[in-house]
Coordinates of C-alpha atoms in Angstrom, one line a residue:
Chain A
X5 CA 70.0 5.3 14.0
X6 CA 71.3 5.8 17.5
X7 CA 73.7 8.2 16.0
X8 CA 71.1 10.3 14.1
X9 CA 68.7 10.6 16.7
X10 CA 71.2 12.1 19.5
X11 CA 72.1 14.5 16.9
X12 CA 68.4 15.3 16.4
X13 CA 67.7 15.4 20.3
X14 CA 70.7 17.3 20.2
X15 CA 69.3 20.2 17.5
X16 CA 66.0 20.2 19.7
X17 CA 67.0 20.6 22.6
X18 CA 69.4 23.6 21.8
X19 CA 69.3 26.2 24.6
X20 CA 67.2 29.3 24.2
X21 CA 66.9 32.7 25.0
X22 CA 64.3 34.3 27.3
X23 CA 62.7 37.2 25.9
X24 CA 64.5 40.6 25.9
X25 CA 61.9 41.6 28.4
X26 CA 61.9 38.8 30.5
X27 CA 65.6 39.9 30.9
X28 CA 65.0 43.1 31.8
X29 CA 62.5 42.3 34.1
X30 CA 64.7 39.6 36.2
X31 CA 67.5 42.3 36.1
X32 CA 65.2 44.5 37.6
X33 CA 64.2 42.6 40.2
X34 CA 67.4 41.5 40.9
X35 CA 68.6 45.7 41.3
X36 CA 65.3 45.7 43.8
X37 CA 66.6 42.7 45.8
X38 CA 69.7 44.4 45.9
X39 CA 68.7 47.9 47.3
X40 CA 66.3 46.1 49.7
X41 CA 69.0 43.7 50.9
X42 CA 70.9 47.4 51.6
X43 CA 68.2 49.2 53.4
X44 CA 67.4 46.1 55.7
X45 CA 70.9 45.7 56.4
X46 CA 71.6 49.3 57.4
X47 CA 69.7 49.6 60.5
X48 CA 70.4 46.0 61.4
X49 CA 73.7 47.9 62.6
X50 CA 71.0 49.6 65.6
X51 CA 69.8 46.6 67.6
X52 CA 73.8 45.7 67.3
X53 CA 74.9 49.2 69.0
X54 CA 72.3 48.8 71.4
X55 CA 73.1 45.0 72.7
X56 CA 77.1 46.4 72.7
X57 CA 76.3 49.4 74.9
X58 CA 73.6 47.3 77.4
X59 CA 77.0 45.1 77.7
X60 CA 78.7 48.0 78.4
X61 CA 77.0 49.4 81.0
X62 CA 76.5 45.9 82.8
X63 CA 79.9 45.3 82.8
X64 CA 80.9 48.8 84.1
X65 CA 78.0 49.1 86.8
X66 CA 79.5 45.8 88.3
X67 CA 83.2 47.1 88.4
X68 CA 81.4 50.3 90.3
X69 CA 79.7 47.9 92.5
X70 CA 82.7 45.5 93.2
X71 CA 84.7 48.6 94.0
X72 CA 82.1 50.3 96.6
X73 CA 81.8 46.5 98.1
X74 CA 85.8 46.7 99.0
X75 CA 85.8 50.3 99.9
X76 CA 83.3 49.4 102.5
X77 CA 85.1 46.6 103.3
X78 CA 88.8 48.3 103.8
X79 CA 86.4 51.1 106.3
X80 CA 85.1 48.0 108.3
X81 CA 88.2 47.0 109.0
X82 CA 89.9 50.2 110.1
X83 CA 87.0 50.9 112.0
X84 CA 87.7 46.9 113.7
X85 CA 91.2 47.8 114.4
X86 CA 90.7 51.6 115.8
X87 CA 88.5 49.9 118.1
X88 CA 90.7 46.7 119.2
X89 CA 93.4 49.6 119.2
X90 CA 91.2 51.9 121.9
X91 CA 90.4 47.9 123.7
X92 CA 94.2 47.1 124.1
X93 CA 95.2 50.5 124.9
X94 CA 92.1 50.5 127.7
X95 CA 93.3 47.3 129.1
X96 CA 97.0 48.3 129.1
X97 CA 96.2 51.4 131.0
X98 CA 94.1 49.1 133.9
X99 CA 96.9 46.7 133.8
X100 CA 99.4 49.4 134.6
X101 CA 97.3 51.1 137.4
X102 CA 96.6 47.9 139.1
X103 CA 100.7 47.4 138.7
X104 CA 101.9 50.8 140.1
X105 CA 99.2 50.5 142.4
X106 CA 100.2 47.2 144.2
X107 CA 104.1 48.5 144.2
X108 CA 103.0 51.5 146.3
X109 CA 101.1 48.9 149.0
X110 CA 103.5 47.1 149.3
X111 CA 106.7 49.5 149.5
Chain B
X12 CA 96.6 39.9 29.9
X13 CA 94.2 38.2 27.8
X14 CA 90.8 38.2 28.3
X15 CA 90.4 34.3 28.7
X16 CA 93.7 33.7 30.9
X17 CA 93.3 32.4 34.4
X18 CA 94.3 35.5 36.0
X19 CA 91.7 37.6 34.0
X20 CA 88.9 34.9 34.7
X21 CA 89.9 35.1 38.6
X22 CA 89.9 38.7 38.6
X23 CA 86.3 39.3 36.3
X24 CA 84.9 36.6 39.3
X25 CA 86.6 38.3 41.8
X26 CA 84.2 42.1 40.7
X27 CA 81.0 39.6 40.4
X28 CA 81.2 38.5 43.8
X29 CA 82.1 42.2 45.0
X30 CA 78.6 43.1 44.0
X31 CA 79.0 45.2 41.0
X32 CA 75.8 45.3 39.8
X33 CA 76.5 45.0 35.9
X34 CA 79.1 42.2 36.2
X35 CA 76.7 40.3 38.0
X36 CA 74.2 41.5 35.0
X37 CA 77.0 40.1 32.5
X38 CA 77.1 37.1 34.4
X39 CA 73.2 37.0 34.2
X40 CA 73.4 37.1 30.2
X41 CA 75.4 34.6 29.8
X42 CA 73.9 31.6 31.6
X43 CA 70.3 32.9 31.3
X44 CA 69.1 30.6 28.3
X45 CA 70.8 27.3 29.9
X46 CA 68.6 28.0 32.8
X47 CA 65.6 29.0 31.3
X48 CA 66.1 25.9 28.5
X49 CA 66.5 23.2 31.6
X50 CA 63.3 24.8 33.0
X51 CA 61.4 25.1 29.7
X52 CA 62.5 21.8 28.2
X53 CA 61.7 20.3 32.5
X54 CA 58.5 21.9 32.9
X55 CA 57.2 22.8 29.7
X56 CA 55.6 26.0 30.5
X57 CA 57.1 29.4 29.4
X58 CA 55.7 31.2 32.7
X59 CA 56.6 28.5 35.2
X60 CA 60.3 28.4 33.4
X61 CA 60.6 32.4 33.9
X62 CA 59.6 31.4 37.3
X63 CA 62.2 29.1 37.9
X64 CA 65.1 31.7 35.9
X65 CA 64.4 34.5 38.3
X66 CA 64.3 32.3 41.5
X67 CA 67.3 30.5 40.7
X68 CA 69.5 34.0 39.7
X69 CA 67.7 35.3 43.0
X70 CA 69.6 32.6 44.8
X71 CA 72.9 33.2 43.2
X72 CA 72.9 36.3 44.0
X73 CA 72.4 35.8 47.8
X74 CA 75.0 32.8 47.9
X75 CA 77.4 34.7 45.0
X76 CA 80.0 34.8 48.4
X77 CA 80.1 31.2 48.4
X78 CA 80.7 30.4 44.8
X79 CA 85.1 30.2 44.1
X80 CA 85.2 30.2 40.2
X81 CA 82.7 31.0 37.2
X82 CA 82.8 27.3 36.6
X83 CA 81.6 26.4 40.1
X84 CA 79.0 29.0 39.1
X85 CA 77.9 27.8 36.0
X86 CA 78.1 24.2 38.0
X87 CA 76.1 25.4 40.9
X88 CA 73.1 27.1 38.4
X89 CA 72.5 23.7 36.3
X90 CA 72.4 21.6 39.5
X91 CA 69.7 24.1 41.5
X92 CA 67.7 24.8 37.8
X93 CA 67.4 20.7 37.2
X94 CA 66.4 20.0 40.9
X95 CA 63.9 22.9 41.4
X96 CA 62.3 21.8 38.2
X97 CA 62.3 18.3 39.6
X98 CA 60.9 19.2 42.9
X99 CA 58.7 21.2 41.0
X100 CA 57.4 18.7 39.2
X101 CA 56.8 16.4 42.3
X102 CA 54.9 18.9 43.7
X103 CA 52.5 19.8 41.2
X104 CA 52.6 18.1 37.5
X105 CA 52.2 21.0 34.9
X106 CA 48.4 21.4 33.9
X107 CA 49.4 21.4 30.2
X108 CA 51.7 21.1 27.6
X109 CA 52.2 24.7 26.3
X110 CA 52.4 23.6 22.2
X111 CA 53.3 27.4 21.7
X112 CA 56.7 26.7 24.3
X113 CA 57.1 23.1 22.7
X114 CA 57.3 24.4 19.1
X115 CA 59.7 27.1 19.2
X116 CA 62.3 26.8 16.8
X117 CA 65.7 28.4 16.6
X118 CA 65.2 30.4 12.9
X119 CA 69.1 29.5 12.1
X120 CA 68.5 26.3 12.2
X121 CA 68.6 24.2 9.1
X122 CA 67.2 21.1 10.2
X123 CA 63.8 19.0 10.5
X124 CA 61.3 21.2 12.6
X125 CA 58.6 19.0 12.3
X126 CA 60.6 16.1 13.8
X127 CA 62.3 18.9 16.2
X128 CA 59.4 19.7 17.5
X129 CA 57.8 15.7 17.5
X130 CA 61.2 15.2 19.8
X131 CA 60.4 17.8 22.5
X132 CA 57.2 17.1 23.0
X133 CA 58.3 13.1 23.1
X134 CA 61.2 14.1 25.7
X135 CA 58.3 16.0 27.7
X136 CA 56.4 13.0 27.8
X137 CA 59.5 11.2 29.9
X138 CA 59.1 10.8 33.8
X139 CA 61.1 13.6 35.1
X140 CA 64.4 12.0 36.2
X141 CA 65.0 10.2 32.8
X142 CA 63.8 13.7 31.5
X143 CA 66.5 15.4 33.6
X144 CA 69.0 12.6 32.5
X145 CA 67.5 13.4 28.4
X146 CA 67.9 16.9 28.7
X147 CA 71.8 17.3 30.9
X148 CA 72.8 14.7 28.2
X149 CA 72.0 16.7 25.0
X150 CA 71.1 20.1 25.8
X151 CA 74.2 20.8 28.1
X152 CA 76.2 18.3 26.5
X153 CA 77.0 16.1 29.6
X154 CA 78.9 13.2 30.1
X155 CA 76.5 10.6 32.3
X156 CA 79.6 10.6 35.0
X157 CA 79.1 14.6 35.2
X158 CA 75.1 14.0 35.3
X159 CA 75.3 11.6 37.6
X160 CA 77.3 13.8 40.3
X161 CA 75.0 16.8 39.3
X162 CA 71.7 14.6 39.9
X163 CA 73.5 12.8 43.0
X164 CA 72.4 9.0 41.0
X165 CA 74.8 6.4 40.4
X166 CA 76.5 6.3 37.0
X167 CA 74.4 2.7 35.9
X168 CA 71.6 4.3 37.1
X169 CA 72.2 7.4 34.4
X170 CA 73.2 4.9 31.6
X171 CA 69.7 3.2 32.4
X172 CA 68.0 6.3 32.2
X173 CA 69.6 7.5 29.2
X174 CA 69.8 3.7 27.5
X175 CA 65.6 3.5 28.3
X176 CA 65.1 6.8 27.1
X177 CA 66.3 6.8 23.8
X178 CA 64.4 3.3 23.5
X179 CA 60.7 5.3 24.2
X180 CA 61.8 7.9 22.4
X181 CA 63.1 5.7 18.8
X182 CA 60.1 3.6 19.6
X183 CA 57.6 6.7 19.4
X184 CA 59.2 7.8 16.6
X185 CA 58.3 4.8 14.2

C-alpha cells in the first residue's frame, strides 16, 4: 500500500510546464532587467570619476601648499643669517676700531 | 568533446555566468517547470506560482556570479523556490484552492486522474513544512538526508514529516 501510494504521489506530483507565454513573458523581463541593470551601471562610472578627481586635487593642492610652506621657510632663514651675518660683521668692525684704537694711545 | 563531459558542462556554465543572454534563456528552459511545480504544488495558485518562477529566475540572474556549477544552480533554485513558497505561505495563506491549477493533468499520462487529482488536493491540504517535505520527496525525487540539508531540518525530523504525511494522506484516501 505504502508502495502504491508513493508511486501515485509520485505520478501526481510530476513537474510541469508553465505556459509557452508565461515563458516568454519571464524571458522578457529578464532581457528588461538586464538592459536596465546596463544603463544604471553606466553612469554609476560618473560619481566614481568625480570622487577620484576631488582626491586628486586634494592631494596635489596640499603638495603645492607643503612646498610654498618650506620655500618660505628656506627665505626665513637666509634672511636670519644675512642679518646675524651684517650683526657679526658690525660687531667685528667695532671690536677692531676699539683695538687699533687703544694701540695708537698707548704707542 | 562530448556534450555531457565535465569539461563541456564547465565550459556551457562558464558562457551562463558571462551573461549571454540565450544561455542564461537555455538555462531558464530547463529548470523552469521544477520551479514553477514546487510553487504550484506549495501554493496552489497558478498566478502566485508564476509569481514566484519570475522572482526566483530574477534572483539567479543577479547572484548567477556566485553560483560554481549547474548543479549548485539547480541546488540553489529548489532551495529559494521551496522557502519563498514557505515564507509565502506564513505571510499570507492562499485565499483559495484554484481546482483549475489542482486538476491539471499531464495528457501522456496513463494513470488514475481521478485519484491524481484526489492526491494533490490531499497534499495541499498538508501544513506547509510536511507539504514542502511531501512535495522534495516525490516531485524532485529527494532523499530525506538531501531535503533535510535543503529545508535546514534535522533528518528525524524529515522522516516524521514524511512518515505522518503519508499517514493523513492513506487515511483520507479510505
Amino acid at each position: 500500500m505504502t508502495h502504491d501510494l508513493e508511486q501515485e504521489l509520485r505520478r501526481a506530483l510530476r513537474p510541469l510546464d508553465p505556459s509557452p507565454e508565461f515563458t516568454a513573458r519571464l524571458l522578457g523581463g529578464l532581457t528588461t532587467a538586464r538592459d536596465t541593470a546596463t544603463a544604471v551601471r553606466r553612469p554609476g562610472w560618473h560619481p566614481m570619476a568625480l570622487a577620484a578627481s576631488a582626491v586628486l586635487a586634494g592631494v596635489l593642492g596640499l603638495l603645492l601648499y607643503q612646498h610654498q610652506q618650506r620655500e618660505r621657510a628656506h627665505a626665513q632663514l637666509l634672511e636670519a643669517l644675512s642679518i646675524t651675518s651684517h650683526s657679526l660683521d658690525r660687531a667685528y668692525r667695532a671690536v677692531h676700531w676699539h683695538g687699533s684704537d687703544a694701540g695708537e694711545h698707548g704707542g | 568533446m562530448n556534450a555531457d563531459s565535465p569539461e563541456a558542462c564547465a565550459t556551457s556554465w562558464a558562457i551562463v555566468r558571462a551573461g549571454d543572454a540565450a544561455a542564461f534563456a537555455s538555462l531558464v528552459r530547463e529548470h523552469q517547470g521544477m520551479v514553477y511545480s514546487l510553487g504550484l504544488r506549495m501554493l496552489r495558485n497558478r498566478a502566485a506560482a508564476e509569481d514566484l518562477t519570475q522572482e526566483v529566475f530574477m534572483q539567479l540572474h543577479e547572484r548567477i556570479g556566485t553560483l560554481d556549477t549547474a548543479t549548485h544552480a539547480r541546488h540553489w533554485l529548489r532551495r529559494v523556490a521551496t522557502h519563498r513558497a514557505i515564507d509565502q505561505l506564513r505571510r499570507r495563506p492562499p485565499s483559495s484552492t484554484g481546482d483549475d491549477v489542482l486538476s491539471l493533468v499531464d495528457e501522456h499520462d496513463p494513470g488514475d486522474h481521478l485519484l491524481a487529482h484526489r492526491l494533490r488536493v490531499l497534499v495541499g491540504e498538508l501544513p506547509p513544512h510536511s507539504r514542502a517535505v511531501v512535495v522534495l520527496r516525490y516531485q524532485e525525487d529527494m532523499d530525506p538526508s538531501e531535503i533535510g540539508r535543503l529545508l535546514e531540518m534535522p533528518l528525524n525530523t524529515v522522516k516524521s514529516h514524511l512518515r505522518r504525511a503519508l499517514e493523513v494522506l492513506r487515511e483520507r484516501l479510505s
